[in-house]
Structures are given as structure tokens and as C-alpha cells.
Coordinates of C-alpha atoms and ligand atoms in Angstrom, one line a residue:
M1 CA -36.9 -53.7 33.5
R2 CA -39.6 -55.8 35.1
H3 CA -38.5 -59.0 33.2
Y4 CA -34.8 -58.1 33.8
Q5 CA -35.2 -57.7 37.5
A6 CA -37.4 -60.8 37.7
V7 CA -34.8 -63.1 36.1
L8 CA -32.0 -61.4 38.1
R9 CA -33.9 -62.3 41.3
L10 CA -34.0 -66.0 40.3
D11 CA -30.9 -67.5 42.0
T12 CA -29.3 -69.6 39.2
R13 CA -25.8 -69.6 40.5
N14 CA -23.9 -72.5 38.9
P15 CA -23.2 -74.8 40.6
P16 CA -25.8 -76.0 41.2
G17 CA -27.6 -73.9 38.5
N18 CA -31.3 -74.6 39.1
E19 CA -32.0 -73.0 35.8
H20 CA -35.5 -74.5 35.7
I21 CA -36.7 -71.4 37.6
V22 CA -35.7 -69.1 34.7
A23 CA -37.1 -71.5 32.1
E24 CA -40.4 -71.6 33.9
Y25 CA -40.6 -67.8 34.3
V26 CA -39.8 -67.2 30.7
K27 CA -42.2 -69.9 29.5
Q28 CA -45.0 -68.2 31.5
V29 CA -44.2 -64.8 29.9
L30 CA -44.2 -66.3 26.4
D31 CA -47.4 -68.3 27.1
K32 CA -49.2 -65.1 28.0
E33 CA -48.2 -63.6 24.7
G34 CA -49.1 -66.7 22.7
I35 CA -45.6 -67.5 21.7
P36 CA -45.0 -71.3 21.5
A37 CA -42.2 -72.5 23.7
Q38 CA -40.9 -75.8 25.0
I39 CA -38.7 -76.6 28.0
V40 CA -36.2 -79.4 27.2
G41 CA -33.4 -80.9 29.2
S42 CA -31.5 -83.9 30.4
D43 CA -31.7 -82.8 34.0
P44 CA -35.1 -81.7 35.3
N45 CA -33.5 -79.0 37.5
R46 CA -31.4 -77.7 34.6
P47 CA -33.5 -77.4 31.5
N48 CA -33.4 -75.1 28.5
L49 CA -36.1 -73.2 26.8
I50 CA -36.7 -73.0 23.1
A51 CA -39.3 -70.7 21.5
R52 CA -40.0 -69.9 17.8
L53 CA -41.7 -67.3 15.8
E54 CA -42.3 -68.4 12.3
G55 CA -41.4 -66.5 9.2
N56 CA -42.3 -67.1 5.6
G57 CA -39.4 -69.5 5.2
R58 CA -37.7 -67.5 2.4
R59 CA -34.5 -67.6 4.4
R60 CA -33.0 -69.8 7.1
P61 CA -33.7 -69.0 10.7
L62 CA -32.1 -66.5 13.1
L63 CA -31.3 -67.8 16.6
I64 CA -31.1 -65.4 19.6
M65 CA -29.8 -66.7 22.9
G66 CA -29.0 -65.9 26.4
H67 CA -27.8 -68.2 29.2
S68 CA -29.8 -68.6 32.3
D69 CA -27.1 -69.6 34.8
V70 CA -24.6 -67.3 36.5
V71 CA -21.3 -67.8 38.3
T72 CA -21.3 -68.1 42.0
V73 CA -21.1 -65.2 44.5
D74 CA -19.3 -64.3 47.7
D75 CA -22.3 -62.6 49.4
A76 CA -20.1 -60.7 51.8
K77 CA -18.5 -58.7 48.9
W78 CA -21.8 -57.3 47.7
K79 CA -23.2 -53.9 48.8
F80 CA -26.6 -55.0 47.6
P81 CA -27.6 -58.7 47.9
P82 CA -26.5 -60.4 44.6
F83 CA -30.0 -61.7 43.8
S84 CA -31.9 -58.5 44.7
A85 CA -31.6 -56.7 41.4
T86 CA -31.5 -53.4 43.4
R87 CA -31.8 -50.2 41.4
D88 CA -29.5 -47.5 42.7
G89 CA -28.0 -44.4 41.3
G90 CA -29.0 -45.3 37.7
Y91 CA -27.6 -48.8 37.9
V92 CA -29.1 -52.3 38.4
Y93 CA -27.0 -54.4 40.7
G94 CA -26.9 -58.2 40.7
R95 CA -25.2 -61.4 39.6
G96 CA -25.9 -61.8 35.9
T97 CA -26.6 -58.1 35.1
V98 CA -23.9 -58.2 32.4
D99 CA -23.5 -62.0 32.1
D100 CA -25.9 -63.0 30.7
K101 CA -29.3 -61.9 31.9
D102 CA -28.9 -58.8 29.8
N103 CA -28.8 -60.8 26.6
L104 CA -31.5 -63.1 27.9
T105 CA -33.8 -60.0 28.5
G106 CA -32.9 -58.3 25.3
A107 CA -33.7 -61.4 23.3
L108 CA -36.9 -62.0 25.2
M109 CA -38.1 -58.4 24.7
T110 CA -37.4 -58.7 21.0
M111 CA -39.6 -61.9 20.8
L112 CA -42.4 -60.1 22.7
L113 CA -42.3 -57.1 20.4
L114 CA -42.1 -59.1 17.2
K115 CA -45.2 -61.0 18.3
R116 CA -47.1 -57.9 19.6
L117 CA -46.4 -55.9 16.4
N118 CA -47.0 -59.0 14.2
V119 CA -43.8 -58.2 12.3
P120 CA -43.6 -60.1 8.9
L121 CA -40.5 -62.3 8.9
D122 CA -38.4 -63.8 6.1
R123 CA -36.7 -66.0 8.7
D124 CA -38.0 -67.9 11.7
V125 CA -36.7 -66.2 14.9
I126 CA -35.7 -68.8 17.5
F127 CA -35.2 -67.8 21.1
V128 CA -33.1 -70.0 23.4
S129 CA -32.5 -69.7 27.1
E130 CA -29.7 -72.2 27.7
S131 CA -28.5 -73.6 31.0
G132 CA -25.0 -74.6 32.1
E133 CA -22.9 -72.1 30.1
E134 CA -20.7 -71.4 33.1
G135 CA -18.7 -74.6 33.0
S136 CA -21.4 -77.3 32.7
T137 CA -22.3 -77.2 29.0
G138 CA -23.4 -80.8 29.0
V139 CA -26.8 -79.9 30.3
G140 CA -27.0 -76.8 28.1
I141 CA -25.6 -76.2 24.6
G142 CA -24.0 -79.6 24.5
Y143 CA -27.4 -81.2 25.1
L144 CA -29.2 -78.9 22.7
V145 CA -26.8 -79.5 19.9
R146 CA -26.9 -83.2 20.4
D147 CA -30.6 -83.8 21.0
H148 CA -32.4 -80.7 19.6
F149 CA -30.3 -79.4 16.8
A150 CA -33.2 -79.4 14.4
D151 CA -35.1 -77.1 16.8
I152 CA -32.3 -74.5 17.0
D153 CA -30.5 -74.9 13.6
A154 CA -30.1 -71.5 12.1
E155 CA -28.0 -69.6 9.5
Y156 CA -27.1 -66.9 12.1
C157 CA -27.0 -66.7 15.9
L158 CA -26.8 -63.7 18.2
A159 CA -25.5 -64.4 21.7
E160 CA -23.2 -62.9 24.4
G161 CA -19.5 -61.9 24.0
G162 CA -19.6 -58.5 22.4
G163 CA -20.5 -55.1 23.8
V164 CA -20.1 -51.4 23.5
T165 CA -17.3 -49.6 25.3
R166 CA -17.8 -46.3 27.0
I167 CA -14.8 -44.3 28.2
G168 CA -15.4 -41.3 30.4
G169 CA -19.1 -41.7 29.9
Q170 CA -18.7 -41.5 26.1
V171 CA -19.4 -44.4 23.7
K172 CA -16.2 -45.1 21.8
Y173 CA -16.8 -48.3 19.9
A174 CA -18.8 -51.5 19.6
T175 CA -17.3 -55.0 19.4
V176 CA -19.0 -58.0 17.9
Q177 CA -17.6 -61.3 18.8
T178 CA -17.1 -63.2 15.6
L179 CA -14.7 -65.8 16.8
E180 CA -13.4 -67.2 20.1
K181 CA -10.3 -69.0 21.4
I182 CA -10.7 -72.7 22.3
P183 CA -9.9 -73.9 25.8
R184 CA -7.5 -76.9 25.7
G185 CA -6.2 -77.6 29.2
I186 CA -2.8 -79.3 29.4
E187 CA -1.3 -80.9 32.5
L188 CA 2.4 -81.4 33.3
V189 CA 3.0 -84.4 35.6
A190 CA 6.5 -84.8 37.0
H191 CA 7.6 -88.2 38.3
G192 CA 10.6 -88.8 40.6
I193 CA 11.7 -91.1 43.3
S194 CA 10.1 -90.6 46.7
G195 CA 12.2 -90.6 49.8
H196 CA 13.1 -89.0 53.2
G197 CA 13.2 -85.3 53.1
S198 CA 16.5 -85.2 54.9
I199 CA 18.2 -86.7 51.8
P200 CA 17.6 -84.5 48.8
L201 CA 17.3 -86.3 45.5
K202 CA 18.1 -85.1 42.0
S203 CA 14.9 -86.6 40.7
N204 CA 12.7 -84.5 43.1
A205 CA 9.4 -84.2 41.2
I206 CA 8.7 -80.7 42.6
V207 CA 12.0 -79.4 41.3
H208 CA 11.4 -80.8 37.9
L209 CA 7.9 -79.5 37.7
A210 CA 9.0 -76.0 38.9
S211 CA 11.6 -75.9 36.2
A212 CA 9.1 -77.0 33.6
V213 CA 6.5 -74.4 34.7
A214 CA 9.2 -71.7 34.7
K215 CA 10.1 -72.5 31.1
I216 CA 6.4 -72.4 30.1
G217 CA 6.0 -69.1 31.9
E218 CA 8.9 -67.6 29.8
W219 CA 7.6 -68.9 26.6
R220 CA 5.6 -66.8 24.1
P221 CA 4.0 -68.9 21.3
D222 CA 4.2 -67.3 17.8
V223 CA 1.9 -64.4 16.8
R224 CA -0.7 -65.3 14.2
F225 CA -3.6 -63.2 12.9
N226 CA -6.9 -64.3 11.4
E227 CA -9.5 -62.2 9.5
T228 CA -11.2 -61.1 12.8
T229 CA -8.1 -60.2 14.8
G230 CA -6.4 -58.5 11.8
T231 CA -9.4 -56.4 11.2
Y232 CA -9.8 -55.7 14.9
F233 CA -6.3 -54.3 15.4
R234 CA -6.5 -52.3 12.1
K235 CA -9.8 -50.7 13.1
L236 CA -8.7 -50.2 16.7
A237 CA -5.5 -48.4 15.4
A238 CA -7.7 -46.1 13.3
I239 CA -9.9 -44.9 16.2
S240 CA -7.3 -44.8 19.1
P241 CA -5.1 -41.9 20.3
P242 CA -1.8 -41.8 18.3
D243 CA 0.5 -43.0 21.1
V244 CA -1.6 -46.2 21.6
A245 CA -2.5 -46.6 18.0
T246 CA 1.2 -47.0 17.1
H247 CA 1.3 -50.3 19.1
Y248 CA -1.9 -51.7 17.4
H249 CA -0.4 -50.7 14.0
N250 CA 3.1 -52.1 14.8
V251 CA 1.8 -55.4 16.0
L252 CA 0.6 -56.1 12.5
S253 CA 4.0 -55.3 11.0
T254 CA 5.8 -57.9 9.0
D255 CA 9.1 -56.7 10.5
P256 CA 9.7 -59.1 13.4
K257 CA 11.5 -56.5 15.5
V258 CA 8.8 -54.0 15.2
Q259 CA 6.1 -56.5 15.9
R260 CA 8.0 -57.9 18.9
A261 CA 8.3 -54.4 20.5
A262 CA 4.5 -53.9 20.1
D263 CA 3.9 -57.4 21.4
D264 CA 6.1 -56.6 24.5
W265 CA 4.1 -53.4 25.1
L266 CA 0.7 -55.2 24.9
L267 CA 1.8 -58.0 27.2
E268 CA 2.8 -55.3 29.8
N269 CA -0.1 -52.9 29.3
E270 CA -2.9 -54.7 27.6
P271 CA -2.6 -58.4 28.4
R272 CA -6.0 -59.2 26.9
H273 CA -4.8 -57.9 23.5
S274 CA -1.6 -59.9 23.9
S275 CA -3.6 -63.1 24.4
M276 CA -5.5 -62.3 21.1
L277 CA -2.2 -62.6 19.2
R278 CA -1.4 -66.2 20.0
T279 CA -2.4 -69.5 21.6
S280 CA -1.9 -68.5 25.2
V281 CA -0.7 -70.6 28.1
S282 CA -1.2 -69.7 31.8
P283 CA 0.0 -72.1 34.5
N284 CA -2.9 -71.9 37.0
I285 CA -2.6 -74.9 39.3
F286 CA 0.6 -76.3 40.9
A287 CA 0.1 -79.3 43.2
G288 CA 2.6 -81.6 44.9
G289 CA 3.8 -82.9 48.2
Y290 CA 1.9 -83.6 51.4
R291 CA 4.5 -83.6 54.3
S292 CA 7.5 -81.5 54.7
N293 CA 9.7 -84.5 55.4
V294 CA 8.6 -86.6 52.5
I295 CA 9.9 -86.2 48.9
P296 CA 6.8 -86.8 46.8
S297 CA 7.0 -89.1 43.8
E298 CA 4.7 -87.0 41.7
A299 CA 3.8 -83.3 41.2
K300 CA 1.3 -81.8 38.8
A301 CA 0.7 -78.5 37.2
T302 CA -2.3 -77.5 35.1
L303 CA -2.0 -75.1 32.2
D304 CA -4.9 -73.1 30.9
V305 CA -4.3 -73.1 27.2
R306 CA -6.5 -70.9 25.0
A307 CA -5.9 -72.0 21.5
L308 CA -6.3 -69.9 18.3
P309 CA -9.2 -71.6 16.5
D310 CA -6.9 -72.9 13.7
E311 CA -4.3 -74.3 16.1
N312 CA -3.4 -77.9 15.5
P313 CA -3.7 -79.5 19.0
A314 CA -1.4 -82.4 18.4
K315 CA 1.3 -80.2 17.0
F316 CA 0.9 -77.7 19.8
L317 CA 1.3 -80.4 22.4
E318 CA 4.6 -81.4 20.8
E319 CA 5.6 -77.8 21.0
V320 CA 4.9 -77.8 24.7
K321 CA 6.9 -81.0 25.2
R322 CA 9.8 -79.4 23.3
I323 CA 9.8 -76.3 25.6
V324 CA 9.6 -78.4 28.8
N325 CA 12.3 -80.7 27.4
D326 CA 12.4 -83.1 30.4
P327 CA 11.7 -86.8 30.2
A328 CA 10.7 -86.8 33.8
V329 CA 7.7 -84.6 33.0
D330 CA 4.7 -86.0 31.1
V331 CA 2.8 -83.5 29.0
R332 CA -0.8 -84.3 28.1
F333 CA -4.2 -82.7 27.5
T334 CA -6.6 -82.8 30.4
G335 CA -9.6 -83.2 28.2
Q336 CA -11.7 -81.1 30.5
N337 CA -13.9 -78.0 29.6
E338 CA -13.0 -78.4 26.0
R339 CA -15.1 -76.8 23.3
P340 CA -15.0 -77.5 19.6
A341 CA -13.3 -75.2 17.1
G342 CA -15.3 -73.5 14.3
P343 CA -14.7 -70.9 11.6
D344 CA -15.3 -67.2 12.2
A345 CA -18.6 -65.6 11.3
R346 CA -18.3 -63.8 8.0
L347 CA -17.6 -60.1 8.1
D348 CA -19.2 -59.7 4.6
S349 CA -22.5 -61.4 5.7
D350 CA -25.8 -59.4 5.8
A351 CA -25.9 -60.2 9.6
Y352 CA -22.6 -58.5 10.3
K353 CA -23.6 -55.6 8.1
A354 CA -26.9 -55.3 10.0
I355 CA -25.1 -55.3 13.4
E356 CA -22.6 -52.7 12.1
A357 CA -25.5 -50.5 10.9
A358 CA -27.3 -50.8 14.2
G359 CA -24.1 -49.8 16.0
T360 CA -24.0 -46.6 14.0
R361 CA -27.7 -45.9 14.4
I362 CA -28.1 -46.7 18.1
Y363 CA -24.7 -45.9 19.5
N364 CA -23.2 -43.7 16.8
A365 CA -20.1 -45.9 17.2
P366 CA -17.8 -47.8 14.9
T367 CA -18.0 -51.6 15.1
L368 CA -15.0 -53.8 15.5
P369 CA -15.1 -57.6 15.0
M370 CA -13.5 -59.3 17.9
M371 CA -12.1 -62.7 18.9
S372 CA -12.8 -63.3 22.6
T373 CA -10.1 -64.9 24.7
G374 CA -12.8 -66.7 26.8
A375 CA -15.2 -69.3 25.6
T376 CA -19.0 -69.1 25.0
D377 CA -21.7 -71.5 23.9
M378 CA -21.3 -70.2 20.4
A379 CA -18.3 -72.5 20.0
Q380 CA -20.7 -75.6 19.7
L381 CA -22.9 -73.8 17.2
R382 CA -20.0 -72.5 15.0
A383 CA -18.7 -76.1 14.9
R384 CA -22.1 -77.0 13.4
G385 CA -22.0 -74.3 10.8
V386 CA -24.0 -71.6 12.4
Q387 CA -22.5 -68.1 11.9
C388 CA -22.5 -66.6 15.4
F389 CA -22.2 -63.0 16.6
G390 CA -21.6 -62.0 20.2
I391 CA -23.3 -58.7 21.2
G392 CA -23.9 -56.9 24.5
P393 CA -24.9 -53.6 26.1
A394 CA -22.6 -50.6 26.7
V395 CA -20.6 -50.7 29.8
D396 CA -18.1 -48.2 31.2
F397 CA -14.5 -49.2 30.5
E398 CA -13.7 -48.0 34.0
D399 CA -16.3 -50.3 35.7
A400 CA -14.6 -53.7 35.4
P401 CA -11.3 -52.5 37.1
K402 CA -13.5 -51.2 40.0
G403 CA -14.9 -54.7 40.4
F404 CA -18.3 -54.4 38.7
G405 CA -17.7 -56.5 35.6
A406 CA -18.8 -60.0 34.6
H407 CA -17.7 -62.6 37.2
S408 CA -16.5 -59.8 39.6
D409 CA -17.2 -59.5 43.3
Q410 CA -20.1 -57.3 42.2
E411 CA -21.8 -56.8 38.9
R412 CA -24.0 -54.0 37.5
L413 CA -25.4 -52.4 34.4
L414 CA -26.6 -48.9 33.8
E415 CA -30.4 -48.8 33.5
S416 CA -30.2 -46.5 30.5
E417 CA -27.9 -49.0 28.7
L418 CA -30.3 -51.9 29.3
H419 CA -33.0 -49.9 27.5
R420 CA -30.6 -48.9 24.7
F421 CA -29.5 -52.5 24.3
V422 CA -33.1 -53.7 23.9
R423 CA -33.5 -51.2 21.1
F424 CA -30.2 -52.4 19.5
N425 CA -31.3 -56.0 19.8
W426 CA -34.6 -55.2 18.2
D427 CA -32.9 -53.2 15.4
V428 CA -30.5 -56.0 14.6
V429 CA -33.1 -58.8 14.7
T430 CA -35.6 -57.0 12.5
A431 CA -32.9 -56.0 10.0
I432 CA -31.7 -59.6 9.7
A433 CA -35.1 -61.5 9.9
G434 CA -37.7 -58.9 8.9
A435 CA -39.5 -59.4 5.5
K436 CA -37.7 -57.5 2.7
Ligands
ZN1 ZN1 -21.8 -65.6 29.9

């Protein structure tokens, strides 16, 4: 709790980040315990920290990570100041409590305990606190993979992206992120003739763009499953109440009509699950025009595309062009905030089995592999052949809709679940890396 509160109180909102304050704090903690650590970075204000406990080298290393930056805050929305780490009513409040200073603290505590108890290891355990996860990966994982890959290369990695779901205060299931969608922004640029607003033109760029965006909004790309999502929906069906389970079951159906009905239900009621079924497209920026009496010659919309990891980008772009079907509208990738695609972590690996076993032992809960719709720093590692698993503490299902989730106006974690998560983290790491 002391380390958790300490890192929560360090204001690393990104931008600007200033992650050096976390790196320095963690370094000082590790130094005191005699754990070698280095601070590395391309920007002195935004470095990363790498520490390593050596094993006997019988197996390849295990990497455990947490990112040190957090998203920005609107101070006025917080009951307790966002960087106060206030403890109240069994919760700890603060930006980063569930994204990602929970994982950072869990991994740090595991390092300290491994060292204090002098645990014999078959694998090196590498701890990384990386900067820039929230939209500026160039200083963080991008830099680490490019300039320090030898220092972080591992067979397995544990990071953020999974978690344990409580409903009505009861733990229902644990998810492990074994795969994630890949952001591939697309922009639509409509071109027309500019002119006086009093004389409407057929080529009006805003009208063409509006029509293109409307077509995209109606479009639902094909449903496609992979090992992770197939297993996820099958397992979710097995543990859900019958009325909901039917939809999870039916969405896997080979009968297109049955599948479509379940797909409709998910889109309406569980949009996150709908997004897991396909490469999703959400038009999120619409820009054009600057005066009410001027017909603009250009208008632009930006689509947030979250691709299934096996999606062929060039083919998908052609598909978008076919849907837009308007020569006045250019369709192209933005090339911004992209992450590389990589294969899913294997569900038959000893790491996955260890996580599953810890889920049973610590939470008495079934474990579901999950593909996250959002992106994490594991993308860069998966692309380099590291098998990555996203884990996280238990949170109440009801908490995010109340505005206490990751990136929400407020953020909090149950104290008891921080402690349980540290235990889980310890269990998983010792099972994967401990000497057999
Ligand atoms: Zn995060």
C-alpha cells in the first residue's frame, strides 16, 4: 500500500508524462533491496526502468511490466484530488489506480519478495516500468524494443489488459488478455468545388463526406473468430445465465441467420463483445467548413479502425473504398498510433496454465482468454515473438458505469483487491519462473 500510494501520488499524466519521477522512485526502492536496475530512455523526462533478478538460465526469462504514465484528468470531476491516493471506504482513489499503477505495484512487490526470500529461479525475472503507454509509445515500449531488446527479451510477459470481474460483490471470472486488436486509423477526405454558399453545388465536399460516413456507420464487417475469441465466447456461455448464454452460444453458430441475430443483440446490449467479433470501424472526427457562406473544397473524417490481428490492411482499405463508393472521397490510412500485429499467446503454454491455476487458487474463479479491443504495449512484444498475457486485479462490474473505471472521470480500486492481486501476481510469477 505504501508503494502503491507513493507511485499514485507522482503526477505522471500524459501529456507531458514526466515518468522520470516514477523511474527514480522505483529505482530507489530496488536499490535499497539490492536489486540491480537501470534507467534508460530517449527523453530524460520520460525514461523507463529495467531490473533483473537472475535465475539459473535453464529456461528463457519472464518479463513483468507496468506502465508509469496515466491519462490526463479533469480535476473538477474528482471527489478526492486525482494524485492524492486517498483511502476512503475501503477504496484507494486516484488516476492510475486501475491503469496501470496496480500492475506496476504488483510486479514491483513480486520483485522485492523474490529477492527477500531468495527464491531459486529457472528463469530470469525482468521487471520493466515503461513510459508513454498512453499514446506516446515512441519513448516507451517503442524505444525499449528498438534499443534495449536484449535487456527485455523473454519467452513470456505479464502486463496489463486482463482482470477479474466481480458482480454483486462476488467474483465471477478472470480474464487473461492473450491477444489485442490493432489500431489502424483511416481518414476519408472529400474534395469538391468551393464557392459561394448562396449557390449550392452538387460537388459539396461536406455532403459527400456525410454520405460516406453514413455508409460506414451502417456497415458491419464480417464476423471472424480466432482461438482466443472462440474460446472466450464458449467459456462465457458455459458460466453465464441461460438467457444471456444463448447469445454467446449462437454467435458461434455456423448458421448465418442464427449468428446474425446474436450479433444484433450484442451490438445493442454488449457493444464491447460486438467489437470482438470483427474489425470494427467508428467514425470519431468529422471536420469541414469554416464560414457559413463558403462552400469548402475539402472535408475530412477520421475513422477509428480496430483490426483483428490477422486482418490484411491493404485488402481492408479496398473494402472501405468499396463501401464508400464515391470517387470524390479519398480513403487512406492515417499512419498514426499504429501498433504491430502479432500472434496470440498460446493457451496450451505453461504460463497460461499457471495463470489459470492461480485464478482458481486465489479467486476460485474460471479463467477466460480474452482479446482486448484496445491496444497495449504487449503489441510490440508479441510482434517480436514474446508470448504476452494481460492480467489485472478484481474490480466490480458495476464500478465502470458509475464512472470509476480506467480513463474515467474518477478511478479507484478496492484495497482488499490490491492485496489479493499482489498475491496472485506472486503466485503466477513463482509458478512460471521458480526452480522446478
Ligand atoms: Zn494502461
